[in-house]
């Protein structure tokens, strides 16, 4: 009868532990910031972490807070260009017009103004970087 090679199992589970830590942070963030009812999943993840040899208290893993995106890709800058074409000069005025167009509450104007400012700065930096790269070499 031929001999069968023994099954070799790795005792290192860093990749699994890292994935579980990330998942625990995501789920605990959903519970803490969104009020999700996922506590039972946390218990299962904690148990698996301990089985795999996680050193530390799983409850001490920092919850992940995801920021809700208000705009799709490129939508904010298109709205900025539209507002500026209509005669908007200041970022605050542009933000007010965007909030009004989207039908949002006026309390969001300051946050949107910051987004408008950031979008304009990023666009300028990107244009400047492209401008430097496209110059002819002497």
mmCIF file of C-alpha atoms in Angstrom:
data_model
loop_
_atom_site.group_PDB
_atom_site.id
_atom_site.type_symbol
_atom_site.label_atom_id
_atom_site.label_comp_id
_atom_site.label_asym_id
_atom_site.label_seq_id
_atom_site.Cartn_x
_atom_site.Cartn_y
_atom_site.Cartn_z
ATOM 1 C CA UNK A 1 0.000 0.000 0.000
ATOM 2 C CA UNK A 2 1.476 3.393 -0.998
ATOM 3 C CA UNK A 3 2.230 5.916 1.708
ATOM 4 C CA UNK A 4 0.178 9.055 1.689
ATOM 5 C CA UNK A 5 1.959 12.328 2.310
ATOM 6 C CA UNK A 6 0.917 13.921 5.563
ATOM 7 C CA UNK A 7 -1.229 17.019 5.345
ATOM 8 C CA UNK A 8 0.864 20.059 6.097
ATOM 9 C CA UNK A 9 -1.036 22.909 7.646
ATOM 10 C CA UNK A 10 0.359 26.323 8.211
ATOM 11 C CA UNK A 11 0.183 27.585 11.754
ATOM 12 C CA UNK A 12 0.288 31.176 10.532
ATOM 13 C CA UNK A 13 -3.038 32.807 9.881
ATOM 14 C CA UNK A 14 -1.980 36.439 9.514
ATOM 15 C CA UNK A 15 -3.934 36.950 6.303
ATOM 16 C CA UNK A 16 -7.107 35.527 7.852
ATOM 17 C CA UNK A 17 -6.605 37.495 11.065
ATOM 18 C CA UNK A 18 -6.062 40.737 9.141
ATOM 19 C CA UNK A 19 -9.194 40.141 7.078
ATOM 20 C CA UNK A 20 -11.244 39.383 10.193
ATOM 21 C CA UNK A 21 -9.915 42.464 11.993
ATOM 22 C CA UNK A 22 -10.932 44.609 9.010
ATOM 23 C CA UNK A 23 -14.363 42.974 8.894
ATOM 24 C CA UNK A 24 -14.830 43.448 12.637
ATOM 25 C CA UNK A 25 -13.940 47.133 12.318
ATOM 26 C CA UNK A 26 -16.436 47.507 9.473
ATOM 27 C CA UNK A 27 -19.258 45.742 11.315
ATOM 28 C CA UNK A 28 -18.656 47.524 14.638
ATOM 29 C CA UNK A 29 -18.634 50.824 12.732
ATOM 30 C CA UNK A 30 -21.978 49.950 11.154
ATOM 31 C CA UNK A 31 -23.366 49.139 14.587
ATOM 32 C CA UNK A 32 -21.988 52.259 16.259
ATOM 33 C CA UNK A 33 -22.604 54.859 13.570
ATOM 34 C CA UNK A 34 -25.562 53.463 11.610
ATOM 35 C CA UNK A 35 -27.408 51.520 14.292
ATOM 36 C CA UNK A 36 -27.181 48.198 12.462
ATOM 37 C CA UNK A 37 -28.260 45.046 14.273
ATOM 38 C CA UNK A 38 -25.166 42.890 13.682
ATOM 39 C CA UNK A 39 -23.984 42.137 17.219
ATOM 40 C CA UNK A 40 -24.298 38.371 16.701
ATOM 41 C CA UNK A 41 -21.809 38.577 13.811
ATOM 42 C CA UNK A 42 -19.297 40.338 16.060
ATOM 43 C CA UNK A 43 -19.460 37.447 18.514
ATOM 44 C CA UNK A 44 -18.674 34.966 15.743
ATOM 45 C CA UNK A 45 -15.789 37.050 14.392
ATOM 46 C CA UNK A 46 -14.357 37.459 17.902
ATOM 47 C CA UNK A 47 -14.510 33.698 18.463
ATOM 48 C CA UNK A 48 -12.731 32.945 15.178
ATOM 49 C CA UNK A 49 -10.066 35.566 15.927
ATOM 50 C CA UNK A 50 -9.347 33.913 19.267
ATOM 51 C CA UNK A 51 -9.252 30.443 17.664
ATOM 52 C CA UNK A 52 -6.737 31.665 15.071
ATOM 53 C CA UNK A 53 -4.497 33.080 17.775
ATOM 54 C CA UNK A 54 -5.231 36.819 17.657
ATOM 55 C CA UNK A 55 -3.239 38.472 20.391
ATOM 56 C CA UNK A 56 -5.261 41.140 22.082
ATOM 57 C CA UNK A 57 -8.847 41.918 22.895
ATOM 58 C CA UNK A 58 -11.053 41.968 19.781
ATOM 59 C CA UNK A 59 -13.298 44.517 21.503
ATOM 60 C CA UNK A 60 -10.411 47.007 21.343
ATOM 61 C CA UNK A 61 -10.434 47.046 17.515
ATOM 62 C CA UNK A 62 -11.392 50.563 16.422
ATOM 63 C CA UNK A 63 -14.727 50.799 14.579
ATOM 64 C CA UNK A 64 -14.492 51.913 10.964
ATOM 65 C CA UNK A 65 -16.476 55.003 10.068
ATOM 66 C CA UNK A 66 -17.323 55.292 6.418
ATOM 67 C CA UNK A 67 -18.283 58.657 5.036
ATOM 68 C CA UNK A 68 -21.329 58.761 2.858
ATOM 69 C CA UNK A 69 -20.594 60.020 -0.609
ATOM 70 C CA UNK A 70 -22.891 62.765 -1.770
ATOM 71 C CA UNK A 71 -21.760 62.907 -5.386
ATOM 72 C CA UNK A 72 -21.022 60.380 -8.078
ATOM 73 C CA UNK A 73 -17.683 60.437 -9.830
ATOM 74 C CA UNK A 74 -17.215 63.770 -11.592
ATOM 75 C CA UNK A 75 -20.675 65.033 -10.622
ATOM 76 C CA UNK A 76 -19.473 67.711 -8.213
ATOM 77 C CA UNK A 77 -17.143 69.345 -10.702
ATOM 78 C CA UNK A 78 -19.835 69.278 -13.406
ATOM 79 C CA UNK A 79 -22.189 71.049 -10.985
ATOM 80 C CA UNK A 80 -19.467 73.582 -10.151
ATOM 81 C CA UNK A 81 -18.959 74.356 -13.831
ATOM 82 C CA UNK A 82 -22.715 74.686 -14.337
ATOM 83 C CA UNK A 83 -23.052 77.092 -11.401
ATOM 84 C CA UNK A 84 -20.111 79.164 -12.568
ATOM 85 C CA UNK A 85 -21.593 79.342 -16.071
ATOM 86 C CA UNK A 86 -24.782 80.714 -14.494
ATOM 87 C CA UNK A 87 -22.767 83.496 -12.849
ATOM 88 C CA UNK A 88 -21.731 82.094 -9.474
ATOM 89 C CA UNK A 89 -18.524 83.790 -8.286
ATOM 90 C CA UNK A 90 -17.810 82.652 -4.706
ATOM 91 C CA UNK A 91 -17.550 79.091 -3.427
ATOM 92 C CA UNK A 92 -20.328 79.754 -0.904
ATOM 93 C CA UNK A 93 -22.669 80.936 -3.630
ATOM 94 C CA UNK A 94 -21.794 77.870 -5.710
ATOM 95 C CA UNK A 95 -22.470 75.634 -2.705
ATOM 96 C CA UNK A 96 -25.836 77.296 -2.112
ATOM 97 C CA UNK A 97 -26.824 76.720 -5.728
ATOM 98 C CA UNK A 98 -25.734 73.066 -5.590
ATOM 99 C CA UNK A 99 -27.695 72.463 -2.378
ATOM 100 C CA UNK A 100 -30.725 74.089 -3.963
ATOM 101 C CA UNK A 101 -30.370 72.049 -7.195
ATOM 102 C CA UNK A 102 -30.057 68.779 -5.272
ATOM 103 C CA UNK A 103 -32.957 69.655 -2.968
ATOM 104 C CA UNK A 104 -30.932 69.249 0.212
ATOM 105 C CA UNK A 105 -31.384 71.065 3.492
ATOM 106 C CA UNK A 106 -29.655 74.457 3.781
ATOM 107 C CA UNK A 107 -27.595 73.305 6.769
ATOM 108 C CA UNK A 108 -25.338 71.410 4.322
ATOM 109 C CA UNK A 109 -24.124 74.580 2.582
ATOM 110 C CA UNK A 110 -20.915 74.846 4.638
ATOM 111 C CA UNK A 111 -19.964 71.201 4.029
ATOM 112 C CA UNK A 112 -20.655 71.529 0.326
ATOM 113 C CA UNK A 113 -18.629 74.771 0.243
ATOM 114 C CA UNK A 114 -15.672 72.826 1.630
ATOM 115 C CA UNK A 115 -16.216 70.130 -1.009
ATOM 116 C CA UNK A 116 -16.354 72.789 -3.743
ATOM 117 C CA UNK A 117 -13.125 74.351 -2.495
ATOM 118 C CA UNK A 118 -11.374 70.966 -2.343
ATOM 119 C CA UNK A 119 -12.594 70.013 -5.826
ATOM 120 C CA UNK A 120 -11.291 73.267 -7.304
ATOM 121 C CA UNK A 121 -7.903 72.896 -5.596
ATOM 122 C CA UNK A 122 -7.553 69.311 -6.812
ATOM 123 C CA UNK A 123 -8.487 70.306 -10.350
ATOM 124 C CA UNK A 124 -5.903 73.123 -10.324
ATOM 125 C CA UNK A 125 -3.192 70.793 -9.000
ATOM 126 C CA UNK A 126 -4.034 68.182 -11.601
ATOM 127 C CA UNK A 127 -3.955 70.745 -14.410
ATOM 128 C CA UNK A 128 -0.669 72.145 -13.114
ATOM 129 C CA UNK A 129 0.898 68.674 -12.941
ATOM 130 C CA UNK A 130 -0.242 67.850 -16.471
ATOM 131 C CA UNK A 131 1.019 71.222 -17.699
ATOM 132 C CA UNK A 132 4.493 70.570 -16.330
ATOM 133 C CA UNK A 133 4.688 67.101 -17.835
ATOM 134 C CA UNK A 134 3.559 68.191 -21.292
ATOM 135 C CA UNK A 135 6.147 70.970 -21.755
ATOM 136 C CA UNK A 136 8.758 70.258 -24.397
ATOM 137 C CA UNK A 137 12.200 69.360 -23.108
ATOM 138 C CA UNK A 138 15.070 71.717 -23.992
#
